[in-house]
Amino acid sequence: MNDAIRTLLRESDATVTSNSYSSLMPIARCDNKNDFHLRLVNVREIQRFLEHLRKCTATGPDGLPATLLKRLAEAIARNITRIVNASITQNIVPSSWKKANVIPVWKNKGSKTDASNYRPVSVLPVLARMLEKICARQLSKFCEYRIIIPPQQFGFRPKSSCEHALISATGTSMEEIDDGYLVGALLIDLLKAFDTVPHRLYYLSWNRSAVVLVPSSGFLATLLVKNK
């Protein structure tokens, strides 16, 4: 445990000499106060994250189980906070946090002997998943406050579900029918949807929508790249 923490601290203290994502994210305008920036976290926040870890959470390739991190939350919170804040300020995710164990999960359809019927699930270290949640919460709050996410999107949003999407679609369709219009639906199911869209488009869309600018964009970009 101590060796793992010391290794992460050495990585977080390393001087940043280059930014491999600078070429992916052209800055279209000057930074301003209305753009999204990752906020540094405090020791109490990290301790709270650690204390609320589920004991059944899968262990990543670093071998640090959630039960151990949960038990030592108060003792390690200060050093973990230092690592997280160094990652945010230096635009670097520790290399050991980007390694993942890939587990094939059957899609509950088709033959189990066909590899295409399995979904690869990347199991990152528990602390890496904590870092992802910290960033996701901050970005989600910013998007909700700025009303950047369109109301037509129901997935991956708090207090939203498939039921809400069905209710909205049904209500809108009935209103259009009552007004004498024809109503149709176009349903698209993309195979391996996340892998279909190039990651570069994510970065460019963030930049154009003013959701994320450098340095936050470069840091969030590193979270999308995992060593499997």
Short mmCIF file of N, CA and C in Angstrom, two decimals, residues 28-174:
data_model
loop_
_atom_site.label_atom_id
_atom_site.label_comp_id
_atom_site.label_asym_id
_atom_site.label_seq_id
_atom_site.Cartn_x
_atom_site.Cartn_y
_atom_site.Cartn_z
N ALA A 28 -9.49 28.07 -29.89
CA ALA A 28 -10.15 28.96 -30.85
C ALA A 28 -10.30 30.37 -30.32
N ARG A 29 -10.20 30.55 -29.01
CA ARG A 29 -10.40 31.87 -28.45
C ARG A 29 -9.72 31.95 -27.09
N CYS A 30 -9.70 33.10 -26.52
CA CYS A 30 -9.06 33.27 -25.22
C CYS A 30 -9.93 32.66 -24.11
N ASP A 31 -9.27 32.28 -23.06
CA ASP A 31 -9.97 31.72 -21.91
C ASP A 31 -10.78 32.82 -21.23
N ASN A 32 -11.91 32.46 -20.66
CA ASN A 32 -12.69 33.43 -19.92
C ASN A 32 -13.38 32.75 -18.74
N LYS A 33 -13.95 33.56 -17.87
CA LYS A 33 -14.48 33.04 -16.62
C LYS A 33 -15.70 32.15 -16.82
N ASN A 34 -16.34 32.21 -17.99
CA ASN A 34 -17.53 31.41 -18.22
C ASN A 34 -17.22 30.01 -18.72
N ASP A 35 -15.96 29.71 -19.00
CA ASP A 35 -15.58 28.38 -19.48
C ASP A 35 -15.38 27.43 -18.31
N PHE A 36 -15.44 26.15 -18.63
CA PHE A 36 -15.32 25.13 -17.59
C PHE A 36 -13.86 24.89 -17.20
N HIS A 37 -13.63 24.85 -15.91
CA HIS A 37 -12.31 24.51 -15.40
C HIS A 37 -12.50 23.51 -14.26
N LEU A 38 -11.68 22.50 -14.24
CA LEU A 38 -11.74 21.55 -13.14
C LEU A 38 -11.31 22.24 -11.84
N ARG A 39 -12.10 22.03 -10.82
CA ARG A 39 -11.83 22.63 -9.52
C ARG A 39 -10.98 21.67 -8.69
N LEU A 40 -10.02 22.22 -7.95
CA LEU A 40 -9.22 21.39 -7.05
C LEU A 40 -10.10 20.89 -5.91
N VAL A 41 -9.78 19.73 -5.40
CA VAL A 41 -10.57 19.13 -4.33
C VAL A 41 -9.83 19.26 -3.00
N ASN A 42 -10.57 19.13 -1.91
CA ASN A 42 -9.95 19.20 -0.60
C ASN A 42 -9.92 17.81 0.05
N VAL A 43 -9.23 17.72 1.16
CA VAL A 43 -9.04 16.43 1.83
C VAL A 43 -10.37 15.82 2.26
N ARG A 44 -11.26 16.65 2.72
CA ARG A 44 -12.56 16.15 3.19
C ARG A 44 -13.34 15.50 2.05
N GLU A 45 -13.31 16.10 0.88
CA GLU A 45 -14.02 15.52 -0.27
C GLU A 45 -13.48 14.14 -0.61
N ILE A 46 -12.14 14.03 -0.66
CA ILE A 46 -11.54 12.75 -0.99
C ILE A 46 -11.84 11.71 0.09
N GLN A 47 -11.76 12.11 1.33
CA GLN A 47 -12.07 11.18 2.42
C GLN A 47 -13.50 10.69 2.33
N ARG A 48 -14.41 11.59 1.95
CA ARG A 48 -15.81 11.20 1.81
C ARG A 48 -15.99 10.19 0.68
N PHE A 49 -15.28 10.42 -0.44
CA PHE A 49 -15.32 9.49 -1.56
C PHE A 49 -14.85 8.10 -1.11
N LEU A 50 -13.73 8.07 -0.40
CA LEU A 50 -13.16 6.80 0.03
C LEU A 50 -14.06 6.09 1.02
N GLU A 51 -14.65 6.84 1.93
CA GLU A 51 -15.51 6.23 2.95
C GLU A 51 -16.79 5.65 2.37
N HIS A 52 -17.19 6.17 1.21
CA HIS A 52 -18.44 5.69 0.59
C HIS A 52 -18.19 4.68 -0.53
N LEU A 53 -16.97 4.18 -0.64
CA LEU A 53 -16.69 3.14 -1.62
C LEU A 53 -17.48 1.88 -1.28
N ARG A 54 -18.01 1.23 -2.31
CA ARG A 54 -18.71 -0.03 -2.07
C ARG A 54 -17.70 -1.16 -1.90
N LYS A 55 -17.92 -1.99 -0.91
CA LYS A 55 -16.98 -3.08 -0.64
C LYS A 55 -16.91 -4.08 -1.79
N CYS A 56 -17.98 -4.18 -2.56
CA CYS A 56 -18.02 -5.15 -3.65
C CYS A 56 -17.40 -4.61 -4.95
N THR A 57 -16.89 -3.38 -4.91
CA THR A 57 -16.27 -2.79 -6.10
C THR A 57 -15.10 -3.63 -6.58
N ALA A 58 -15.05 -3.89 -7.88
CA ALA A 58 -13.99 -4.73 -8.43
C ALA A 58 -12.63 -4.07 -8.28
N THR A 59 -11.63 -4.87 -7.99
CA THR A 59 -10.26 -4.37 -7.84
C THR A 59 -9.58 -4.27 -9.20
N GLY A 60 -8.86 -3.16 -9.42
CA GLY A 60 -8.17 -2.95 -10.68
C GLY A 60 -6.81 -3.61 -10.71
N PRO A 61 -6.02 -3.36 -11.76
CA PRO A 61 -4.71 -3.99 -11.91
C PRO A 61 -3.68 -3.58 -10.87
N ASP A 62 -3.94 -2.51 -10.11
CA ASP A 62 -2.98 -2.10 -9.08
C ASP A 62 -3.08 -2.96 -7.82
N GLY A 63 -4.15 -3.76 -7.72
CA GLY A 63 -4.29 -4.68 -6.59
C GLY A 63 -4.76 -4.05 -5.31
N LEU A 64 -5.18 -2.78 -5.34
CA LEU A 64 -5.67 -2.10 -4.13
C LEU A 64 -7.20 -2.25 -4.06
N PRO A 65 -7.71 -3.09 -3.15
CA PRO A 65 -9.16 -3.31 -3.07
C PRO A 65 -9.88 -2.16 -2.39
N ALA A 66 -11.14 -2.01 -2.71
CA ALA A 66 -11.95 -0.93 -2.14
C ALA A 66 -12.08 -1.08 -0.63
N THR A 67 -12.12 -2.32 -0.14
CA THR A 67 -12.25 -2.53 1.31
C THR A 67 -11.07 -1.93 2.07
N LEU A 68 -9.85 -2.07 1.51
CA LEU A 68 -8.66 -1.53 2.16
C LEU A 68 -8.66 0.00 2.11
N LEU A 69 -8.99 0.57 0.94
CA LEU A 69 -9.03 2.02 0.80
C LEU A 69 -10.10 2.63 1.70
N LYS A 70 -11.20 1.95 1.82
CA LYS A 70 -12.30 2.42 2.67
C LYS A 70 -11.88 2.42 4.14
N ARG A 71 -11.17 1.37 4.55
CA ARG A 71 -10.74 1.25 5.94
C ARG A 71 -9.68 2.28 6.30
N LEU A 72 -8.82 2.63 5.33
CA LEU A 72 -7.73 3.57 5.58
C LEU A 72 -8.04 4.98 5.07
N ALA A 73 -9.30 5.27 4.83
CA ALA A 73 -9.70 6.54 4.23
C ALA A 73 -9.10 7.76 4.93
N GLU A 74 -9.23 7.81 6.23
CA GLU A 74 -8.75 8.99 6.96
C GLU A 74 -7.23 9.12 6.88
N ALA A 75 -6.53 7.99 6.90
CA ALA A 75 -5.06 8.01 6.92
C ALA A 75 -4.46 8.39 5.57
N ILE A 76 -5.11 7.98 4.46
CA ILE A 76 -4.52 8.20 3.13
C ILE A 76 -5.15 9.36 2.38
N ALA A 77 -6.22 9.95 2.92
CA ALA A 77 -6.96 10.99 2.19
C ALA A 77 -6.08 12.17 1.79
N ARG A 78 -5.17 12.59 2.68
CA ARG A 78 -4.34 13.76 2.39
C ARG A 78 -3.41 13.50 1.20
N ASN A 79 -2.78 12.33 1.15
CA ASN A 79 -1.88 12.02 0.04
C ASN A 79 -2.64 11.80 -1.27
N ILE A 80 -3.81 11.16 -1.18
CA ILE A 80 -4.63 10.96 -2.38
C ILE A 80 -5.09 12.31 -2.93
N THR A 81 -5.43 13.23 -2.03
CA THR A 81 -5.83 14.58 -2.45
C THR A 81 -4.69 15.26 -3.18
N ARG A 82 -3.49 15.09 -2.69
CA ARG A 82 -2.31 15.68 -3.32
C ARG A 82 -2.13 15.13 -4.73
N ILE A 83 -2.33 13.84 -4.90
CA ILE A 83 -2.18 13.21 -6.21
C ILE A 83 -3.25 13.72 -7.18
N VAL A 84 -4.49 13.76 -6.72
CA VAL A 84 -5.60 14.21 -7.57
C VAL A 84 -5.40 15.65 -8.01
N ASN A 85 -5.07 16.53 -7.09
CA ASN A 85 -4.88 17.94 -7.43
C ASN A 85 -3.67 18.15 -8.33
N ALA A 86 -2.61 17.36 -8.14
CA ALA A 86 -1.45 17.44 -9.03
C ALA A 86 -1.83 17.00 -10.44
N SER A 87 -2.68 15.99 -10.53
CA SER A 87 -3.15 15.51 -11.84
C SER A 87 -3.94 16.59 -12.57
N ILE A 88 -4.79 17.29 -11.82
CA ILE A 88 -5.63 18.34 -12.42
C ILE A 88 -4.79 19.53 -12.85
N THR A 89 -3.87 19.97 -12.01
CA THR A 89 -3.08 21.17 -12.33
C THR A 89 -2.03 20.90 -13.40
N GLN A 90 -1.51 19.68 -13.47
CA GLN A 90 -0.46 19.36 -14.44
C GLN A 90 -0.98 18.67 -15.70
N ASN A 91 -2.30 18.42 -15.76
CA ASN A 91 -2.90 17.74 -16.93
C ASN A 91 -2.32 16.35 -17.14
N ILE A 92 -2.08 15.65 -16.07
CA ILE A 92 -1.51 14.30 -16.17
C ILE A 92 -2.30 13.34 -15.30
N VAL A 93 -2.63 12.18 -15.89
CA VAL A 93 -3.21 11.10 -15.11
C VAL A 93 -2.09 10.09 -14.86
N PRO A 94 -1.86 9.69 -13.59
CA PRO A 94 -0.80 8.72 -13.31
C PRO A 94 -0.92 7.50 -14.23
N SER A 95 0.21 7.07 -14.79
CA SER A 95 0.19 5.97 -15.75
C SER A 95 -0.41 4.70 -15.16
N SER A 96 -0.17 4.46 -13.87
CA SER A 96 -0.72 3.26 -13.24
C SER A 96 -2.24 3.32 -13.10
N TRP A 97 -2.80 4.53 -13.16
CA TRP A 97 -4.26 4.69 -13.09
C TRP A 97 -4.91 4.53 -14.45
N LYS A 98 -4.13 4.44 -15.52
CA LYS A 98 -4.68 4.30 -16.86
C LYS A 98 -4.63 2.84 -17.34
N LYS A 99 -4.11 1.96 -16.50
CA LYS A 99 -4.08 0.55 -16.84
C LYS A 99 -5.38 -0.10 -16.39
N ALA A 100 -5.91 -0.97 -17.23
CA ALA A 100 -7.20 -1.58 -16.92
C ALA A 100 -7.18 -3.07 -17.23
N ASN A 101 -7.92 -3.82 -16.44
CA ASN A 101 -8.18 -5.22 -16.73
C ASN A 101 -9.43 -5.29 -17.59
N VAL A 102 -9.34 -5.90 -18.76
CA VAL A 102 -10.49 -5.99 -19.65
C VAL A 102 -11.18 -7.34 -19.45
N ILE A 103 -12.45 -7.27 -19.10
CA ILE A 103 -13.23 -8.47 -18.83
C ILE A 103 -14.35 -8.60 -19.86
N PRO A 104 -14.47 -9.72 -20.56
CA PRO A 104 -15.56 -9.90 -21.53
C PRO A 104 -16.88 -10.24 -20.82
N VAL A 105 -17.91 -9.50 -21.13
CA VAL A 105 -19.23 -9.73 -20.53
C VAL A 105 -20.22 -10.07 -21.64
N TRP A 106 -20.88 -11.19 -21.51
CA TRP A 106 -21.84 -11.64 -22.52
C TRP A 106 -23.02 -10.68 -22.61
N LYS A 107 -23.48 -10.39 -23.82
CA LYS A 107 -24.56 -9.43 -24.05
C LYS A 107 -25.95 -10.03 -23.86
N ASN A 108 -26.00 -11.27 -23.38
CA ASN A 108 -27.28 -11.96 -23.18
C ASN A 108 -28.03 -12.20 -24.48
N LYS A 109 -27.30 -12.29 -25.58
CA LYS A 109 -27.91 -12.63 -26.85
C LYS A 109 -26.86 -13.27 -27.75
N GLY A 110 -27.31 -14.21 -28.57
CA GLY A 110 -26.40 -14.89 -29.46
C GLY A 110 -25.61 -15.99 -28.77
N SER A 111 -24.78 -16.63 -29.56
CA SER A 111 -23.99 -17.75 -29.05
C SER A 111 -22.85 -17.27 -28.16
N LYS A 112 -22.61 -17.99 -27.07
CA LYS A 112 -21.52 -17.64 -26.17
C LYS A 112 -20.17 -18.00 -26.75
N THR A 113 -20.17 -18.74 -27.85
CA THR A 113 -18.90 -19.10 -28.49
C THR A 113 -18.46 -18.05 -29.51
N ASP A 114 -19.33 -17.06 -29.77
CA ASP A 114 -19.02 -15.99 -30.72
C ASP A 114 -18.49 -14.78 -29.95
N ALA A 115 -17.24 -14.39 -30.22
CA ALA A 115 -16.61 -13.29 -29.49
C ALA A 115 -17.33 -11.97 -29.67
N SER A 116 -18.02 -11.78 -30.80
CA SER A 116 -18.72 -10.51 -31.06
C SER A 116 -19.94 -10.34 -30.16
N ASN A 117 -20.35 -11.38 -29.48
CA ASN A 117 -21.50 -11.29 -28.58
C ASN A 117 -21.08 -10.94 -27.16
N TYR A 118 -19.82 -10.51 -27.00
CA TYR A 118 -19.33 -10.11 -25.70
C TYR A 118 -18.98 -8.63 -25.71
N ARG A 119 -19.22 -7.98 -24.58
CA ARG A 119 -18.91 -6.57 -24.42
C ARG A 119 -17.68 -6.43 -23.53
N PRO A 120 -16.62 -5.77 -24.02
CA PRO A 120 -15.44 -5.61 -23.17
C PRO A 120 -15.67 -4.55 -22.10
N VAL A 121 -15.41 -4.89 -20.86
CA VAL A 121 -15.55 -3.96 -19.74
C VAL A 121 -14.17 -3.73 -19.14
N SER A 122 -13.74 -2.47 -19.12
CA SER A 122 -12.43 -2.12 -18.58
C SER A 122 -12.56 -1.83 -17.08
N VAL A 123 -11.82 -2.56 -16.28
CA VAL A 123 -11.83 -2.36 -14.83
C VAL A 123 -10.58 -1.59 -14.45
N LEU A 124 -10.74 -0.31 -14.20
CA LEU A 124 -9.63 0.56 -13.80
C LEU A 124 -9.37 0.41 -12.30
N PRO A 125 -8.23 0.90 -11.82
CA PRO A 125 -8.01 0.94 -10.37
C PRO A 125 -9.12 1.74 -9.68
N VAL A 126 -9.41 1.39 -8.46
CA VAL A 126 -10.49 2.05 -7.72
C VAL A 126 -10.24 3.55 -7.61
N LEU A 127 -9.01 3.96 -7.37
CA LEU A 127 -8.69 5.38 -7.24
C LEU A 127 -8.85 6.10 -8.59
N ALA A 128 -8.57 5.42 -9.68
CA ALA A 128 -8.76 6.02 -11.00
C ALA A 128 -10.24 6.27 -11.27
N ARG A 129 -11.07 5.32 -10.86
CA ARG A 129 -12.52 5.51 -11.03
C ARG A 129 -13.03 6.64 -10.15
N MET A 130 -12.41 6.81 -8.98
CA MET A 130 -12.78 7.93 -8.13
C MET A 130 -12.45 9.25 -8.82
N LEU A 131 -11.28 9.33 -9.46
CA LEU A 131 -10.89 10.53 -10.19
C LEU A 131 -11.87 10.82 -11.32
N GLU A 132 -12.28 9.78 -12.03
CA GLU A 132 -13.26 9.96 -13.12
C GLU A 132 -14.57 10.52 -12.58
N LYS A 133 -15.02 10.01 -11.44
CA LYS A 133 -16.28 10.49 -10.86
C LYS A 133 -16.17 11.95 -10.44
N ILE A 134 -15.03 12.33 -9.90
CA ILE A 134 -14.83 13.73 -9.49
C ILE A 134 -14.96 14.65 -10.70
N CYS A 135 -14.29 14.29 -11.78
CA CYS A 135 -14.34 15.11 -13.00
C CYS A 135 -15.74 15.10 -13.62
N ALA A 136 -16.37 13.92 -13.63
CA ALA A 136 -17.70 13.80 -14.23
C ALA A 136 -18.73 14.64 -13.48
N ARG A 137 -18.65 14.65 -12.16
CA ARG A 137 -19.60 15.43 -11.37
C ARG A 137 -19.45 16.93 -11.62
N GLN A 138 -18.19 17.38 -11.68
CA GLN A 138 -17.97 18.80 -11.93
C GLN A 138 -18.44 19.20 -13.32
N LEU A 139 -18.14 18.37 -14.31
CA LEU A 139 -18.56 18.68 -15.68
C LEU A 139 -20.08 18.61 -15.83
N SER A 140 -20.69 17.63 -15.18
CA SER A 140 -22.15 17.49 -15.24
C SER A 140 -22.86 18.69 -14.62
N LYS A 141 -22.37 19.14 -13.46
CA LYS A 141 -22.97 20.31 -12.81
C LYS A 141 -22.84 21.55 -13.68
N PHE A 142 -21.68 21.70 -14.31
CA PHE A 142 -21.45 22.86 -15.18
C PHE A 142 -22.41 22.84 -16.36
N CYS A 143 -22.57 21.66 -16.99
CA CYS A 143 -23.45 21.54 -18.16
C CYS A 143 -24.90 21.77 -17.79
N GLU A 144 -25.30 21.27 -16.63
CA GLU A 144 -26.68 21.48 -16.19
C GLU A 144 -26.93 22.94 -15.89
N TYR A 145 -25.98 23.59 -15.23
CA TYR A 145 -26.14 25.01 -14.87
C TYR A 145 -26.18 25.89 -16.11
N ARG A 146 -25.35 25.56 -17.11
CA ARG A 146 -25.29 26.35 -18.34
C ARG A 146 -26.31 25.90 -19.39
N ILE A 147 -27.08 24.86 -19.06
CA ILE A 147 -28.08 24.31 -19.98
C ILE A 147 -27.42 23.98 -21.32
N ILE A 148 -26.29 23.31 -21.27
CA ILE A 148 -25.57 22.93 -22.48
C ILE A 148 -26.12 21.63 -23.06
N ILE A 149 -26.51 20.70 -22.20
CA ILE A 149 -27.07 19.43 -22.67
C ILE A 149 -28.52 19.65 -23.07
N PRO A 150 -28.91 19.30 -24.30
CA PRO A 150 -30.28 19.53 -24.75
C PRO A 150 -31.28 18.70 -23.97
N PRO A 151 -32.48 19.21 -23.79
CA PRO A 151 -33.50 18.48 -23.02
C PRO A 151 -33.90 17.16 -23.67
N GLN A 152 -33.59 17.00 -24.97
CA GLN A 152 -33.94 15.76 -25.67
C GLN A 152 -33.04 14.60 -25.28
N GLN A 153 -31.95 14.87 -24.56
CA GLN A 153 -31.06 13.79 -24.13
C GLN A 153 -31.48 13.32 -22.75
N PHE A 154 -31.76 12.04 -22.64
CA PHE A 154 -32.23 11.48 -21.37
C PHE A 154 -31.20 10.55 -20.74
N GLY A 155 -30.29 10.02 -21.56
CA GLY A 155 -29.29 9.10 -21.04
C GLY A 155 -28.14 9.82 -20.36
N PHE A 156 -27.55 9.15 -19.35
CA PHE A 156 -26.38 9.66 -18.65
C PHE A 156 -26.62 11.04 -18.02
N ARG A 157 -27.83 11.22 -17.51
CA ARG A 157 -28.16 12.47 -16.82
C ARG A 157 -28.82 12.13 -15.50
N PRO A 158 -28.55 12.93 -14.45
CA PRO A 158 -29.17 12.65 -13.16
C PRO A 158 -30.68 12.89 -13.22
N LYS A 159 -31.41 12.07 -12.50
CA LYS A 159 -32.87 12.16 -12.41
C LYS A 159 -33.52 12.03 -13.79
N SER A 160 -32.93 11.21 -14.64
CA SER A 160 -33.47 10.99 -15.98
C SER A 160 -33.30 9.51 -16.32
N SER A 161 -34.24 8.97 -17.11
CA SER A 161 -34.20 7.54 -17.41
C SER A 161 -34.90 7.24 -18.73
N CYS A 162 -34.92 5.97 -19.12
CA CYS A 162 -35.63 5.55 -20.33
C CYS A 162 -37.12 5.84 -20.22
N GLU A 163 -37.65 5.72 -19.00
CA GLU A 163 -39.07 5.99 -18.79
C GLU A 163 -39.41 7.44 -19.14
N HIS A 164 -38.52 8.36 -18.75
CA HIS A 164 -38.75 9.77 -19.07
C HIS A 164 -38.72 10.00 -20.59
N ALA A 165 -37.83 9.30 -21.27
CA ALA A 165 -37.74 9.43 -22.73
C ALA A 165 -39.02 8.93 -23.39
N LEU A 166 -39.53 7.79 -22.92
CA LEU A 166 -40.77 7.22 -23.49
C LEU A 166 -41.97 8.13 -23.22
N ILE A 167 -42.05 8.67 -22.02
CA ILE A 167 -43.16 9.57 -21.67
C ILE A 167 -43.11 10.82 -22.55
N SER A 168 -41.91 11.38 -22.72
CA SER A 168 -41.76 12.58 -23.55
C SER A 168 -42.12 12.31 -24.99
N ALA A 169 -41.63 11.18 -25.54
CA ALA A 169 -41.91 10.83 -26.95
C ALA A 169 -43.40 10.56 -27.15
N THR A 170 -44.01 9.86 -26.20
CA THR A 170 -45.44 9.55 -26.31
C THR A 170 -46.28 10.83 -26.24
N GLY A 171 -45.95 11.70 -25.29
CA GLY A 171 -46.70 12.94 -25.14
C GLY A 171 -46.59 13.84 -26.35
N THR A 172 -45.37 13.97 -26.89
CA THR A 172 -45.17 14.81 -28.07
C THR A 172 -45.90 14.24 -29.27
N SER A 173 -45.85 12.92 -29.44
CA SER A 173 -46.53 12.27 -30.58
C SER A 173 -48.04 12.48 -30.50
N MET A 174 -48.60 12.33 -29.32
CA MET A 174 -50.06 12.49 -29.17
C MET A 174 -50.48 13.93 -29.45
#
